[in-house]
Coordinates of C-alpha atoms and ligand atoms in Angstrom, one line a residue:
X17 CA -3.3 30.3 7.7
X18 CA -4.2 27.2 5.7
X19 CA -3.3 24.0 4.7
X20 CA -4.6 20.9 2.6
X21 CA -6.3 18.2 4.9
X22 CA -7.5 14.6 4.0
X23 CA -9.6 12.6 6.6
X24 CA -12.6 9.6 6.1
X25 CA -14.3 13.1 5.5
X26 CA -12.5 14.1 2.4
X27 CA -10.1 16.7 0.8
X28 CA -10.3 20.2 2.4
X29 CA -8.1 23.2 3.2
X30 CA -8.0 23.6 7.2
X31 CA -7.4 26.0 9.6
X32 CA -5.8 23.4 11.9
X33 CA -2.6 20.7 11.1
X34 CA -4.5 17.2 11.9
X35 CA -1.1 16.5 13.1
X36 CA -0.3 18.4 15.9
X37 CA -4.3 20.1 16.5
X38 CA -2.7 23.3 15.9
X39 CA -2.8 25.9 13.6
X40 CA 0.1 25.4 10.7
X41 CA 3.3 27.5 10.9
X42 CA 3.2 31.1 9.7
X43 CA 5.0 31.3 6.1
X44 CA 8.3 33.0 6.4
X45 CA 8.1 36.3 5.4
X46 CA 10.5 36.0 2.5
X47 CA 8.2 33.2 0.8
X48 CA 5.3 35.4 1.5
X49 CA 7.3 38.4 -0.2
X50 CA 8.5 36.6 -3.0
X51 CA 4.8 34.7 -4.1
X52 CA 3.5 38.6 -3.9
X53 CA 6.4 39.7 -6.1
X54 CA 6.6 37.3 -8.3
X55 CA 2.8 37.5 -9.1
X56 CA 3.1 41.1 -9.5
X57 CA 6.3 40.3 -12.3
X58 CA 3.5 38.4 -14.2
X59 CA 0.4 40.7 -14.1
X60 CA -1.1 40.0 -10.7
X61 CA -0.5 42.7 -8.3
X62 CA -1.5 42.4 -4.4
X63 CA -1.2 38.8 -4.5
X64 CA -1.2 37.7 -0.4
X65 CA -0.8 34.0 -0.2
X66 CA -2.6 32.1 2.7
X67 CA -1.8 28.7 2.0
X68 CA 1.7 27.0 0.6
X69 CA 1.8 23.5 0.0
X70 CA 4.3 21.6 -0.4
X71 CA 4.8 18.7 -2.1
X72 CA 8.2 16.2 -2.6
X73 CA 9.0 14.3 -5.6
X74 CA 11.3 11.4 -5.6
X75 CA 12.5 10.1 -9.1
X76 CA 9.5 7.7 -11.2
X77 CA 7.0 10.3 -9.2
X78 CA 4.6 12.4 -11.4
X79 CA 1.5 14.1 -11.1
X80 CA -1.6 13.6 -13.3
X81 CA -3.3 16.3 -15.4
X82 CA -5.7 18.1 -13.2
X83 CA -6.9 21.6 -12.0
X84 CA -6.4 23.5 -8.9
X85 CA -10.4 24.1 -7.9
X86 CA -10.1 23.8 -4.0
X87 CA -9.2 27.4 -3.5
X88 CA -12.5 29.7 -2.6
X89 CA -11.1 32.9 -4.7
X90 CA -10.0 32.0 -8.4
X91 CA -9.5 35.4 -8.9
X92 CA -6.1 35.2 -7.0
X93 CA -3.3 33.5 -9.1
X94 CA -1.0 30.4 -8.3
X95 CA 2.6 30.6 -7.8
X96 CA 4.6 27.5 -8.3
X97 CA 8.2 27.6 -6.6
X98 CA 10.3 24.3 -8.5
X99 CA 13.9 23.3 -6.6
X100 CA 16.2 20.8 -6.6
X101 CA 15.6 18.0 -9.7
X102 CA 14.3 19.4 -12.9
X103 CA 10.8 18.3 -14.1
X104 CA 8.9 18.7 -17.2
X105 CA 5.3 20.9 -16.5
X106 CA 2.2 20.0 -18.4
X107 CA 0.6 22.9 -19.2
X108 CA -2.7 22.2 -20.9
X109 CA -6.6 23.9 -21.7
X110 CA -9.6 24.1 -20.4
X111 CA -10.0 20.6 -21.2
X112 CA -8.5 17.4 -20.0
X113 CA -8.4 16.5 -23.5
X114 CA -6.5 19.4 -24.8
X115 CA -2.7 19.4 -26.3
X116 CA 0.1 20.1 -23.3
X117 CA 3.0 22.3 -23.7
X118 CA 6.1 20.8 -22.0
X119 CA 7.9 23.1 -20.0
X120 CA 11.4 22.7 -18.5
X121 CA 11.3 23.6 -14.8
X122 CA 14.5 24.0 -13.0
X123 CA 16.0 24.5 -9.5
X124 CA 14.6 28.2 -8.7
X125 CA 12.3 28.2 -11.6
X126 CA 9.0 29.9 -10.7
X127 CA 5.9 30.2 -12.6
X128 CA 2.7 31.9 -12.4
X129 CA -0.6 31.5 -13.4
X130 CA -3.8 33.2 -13.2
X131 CA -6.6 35.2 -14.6
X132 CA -8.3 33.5 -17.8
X133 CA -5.8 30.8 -17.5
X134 CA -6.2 30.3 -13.7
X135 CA -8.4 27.2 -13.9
X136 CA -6.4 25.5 -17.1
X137 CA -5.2 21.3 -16.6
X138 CA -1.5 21.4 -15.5
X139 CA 0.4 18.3 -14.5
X140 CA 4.3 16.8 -14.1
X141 CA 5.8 14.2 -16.1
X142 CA 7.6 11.4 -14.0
X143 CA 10.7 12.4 -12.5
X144 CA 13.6 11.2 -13.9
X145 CA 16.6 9.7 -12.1
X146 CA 19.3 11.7 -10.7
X147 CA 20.4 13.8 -7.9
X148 CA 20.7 17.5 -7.4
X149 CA 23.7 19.4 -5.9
X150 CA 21.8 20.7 -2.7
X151 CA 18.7 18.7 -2.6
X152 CA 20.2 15.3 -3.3
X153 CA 17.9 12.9 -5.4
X154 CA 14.3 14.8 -4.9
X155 CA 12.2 17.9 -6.2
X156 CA 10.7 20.3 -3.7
X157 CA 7.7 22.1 -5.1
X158 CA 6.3 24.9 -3.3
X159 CA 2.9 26.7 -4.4
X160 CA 1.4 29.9 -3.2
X161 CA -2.5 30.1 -2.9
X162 CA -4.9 32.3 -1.9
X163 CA -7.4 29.1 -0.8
X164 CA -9.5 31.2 2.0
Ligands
MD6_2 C1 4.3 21.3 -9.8 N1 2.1 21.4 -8.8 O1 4.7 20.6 -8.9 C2 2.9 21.6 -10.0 N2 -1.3 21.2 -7.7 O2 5.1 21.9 -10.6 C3 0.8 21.4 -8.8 O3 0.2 21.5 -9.9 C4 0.0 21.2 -7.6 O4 1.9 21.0 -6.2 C5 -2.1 21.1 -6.7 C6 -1.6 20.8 -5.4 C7 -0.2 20.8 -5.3 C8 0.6 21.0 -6.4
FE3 FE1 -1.9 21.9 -9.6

């Protein structure tokens, strides 16, 4: 139902792909069912995701410590699908400042996060080099949001 937008305007979650002036494609059931389940698994039940984004990682790539603050209802957790080439998740505080916990995230790895620790600094350490058996030398991350 949504996606994440950038114009001269800003950042934004939209109703419409820039792209194509259409709205996005509906998630497949099956990612849909397996956000809501896995969310449940971790404390969270009736998780309905409206938005996945997805986002590609080619070795050297990384992602700064930051928070996910776009989405209208932080009440509603994230779910964060990892495949293809491992990474290492920051998980920090409340502040920037605060120690990180490196976490090993592998193909299939999914992990959720919500609740009192729904608006804590996460990030992803640069990739490293190498190439994965299905997905060749790249990491897919998928994550579930409830952003409407
Ligand atoms: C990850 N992704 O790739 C964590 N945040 O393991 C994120 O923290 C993230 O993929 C905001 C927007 C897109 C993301
Ligand atoms: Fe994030």
């Amino acid at each position: 139902e949504l996606g994440w937008t950038s114009d001269r305007r800003g950042y934004r979650y939209s109703a419409i792909d820039p792209e194509r002036g259409r709205p996005w494609p509906a998630m497949p059931p099956a990612f849909a069912g397996l956000a809501h389940e896995a969310a449940a698994a971790a404390g969270f039940e009736g998780f309905a995701p409206d938005a996945c984004l997805i986002n590609r990682y080619a070795p050297g790539a990384r992602l700064s410590l930051h928070q996910d603050r776009d989405e209208r209802d932080d009440t509603a957790p994230i779910v964060s699908v990892s495949l293809g080439l491992p990474a290492t998740f920051l998980w920090g505080g409340q502040a920037r400042t605060d120690p990180t916990l490196k976490l090993p995230l592998r193909h299939g790895d999914v992990v959720v996060w919500g609740g009192a620790d729904r608006l804590r600094f996460h990030g992803v350490s640069p990739l490293k080099d190498g190439s994965h058996a299905v997905l060749g030398p790249q990491r897919i991350n998928l994550t579930f949001r409830r952003a409407g």
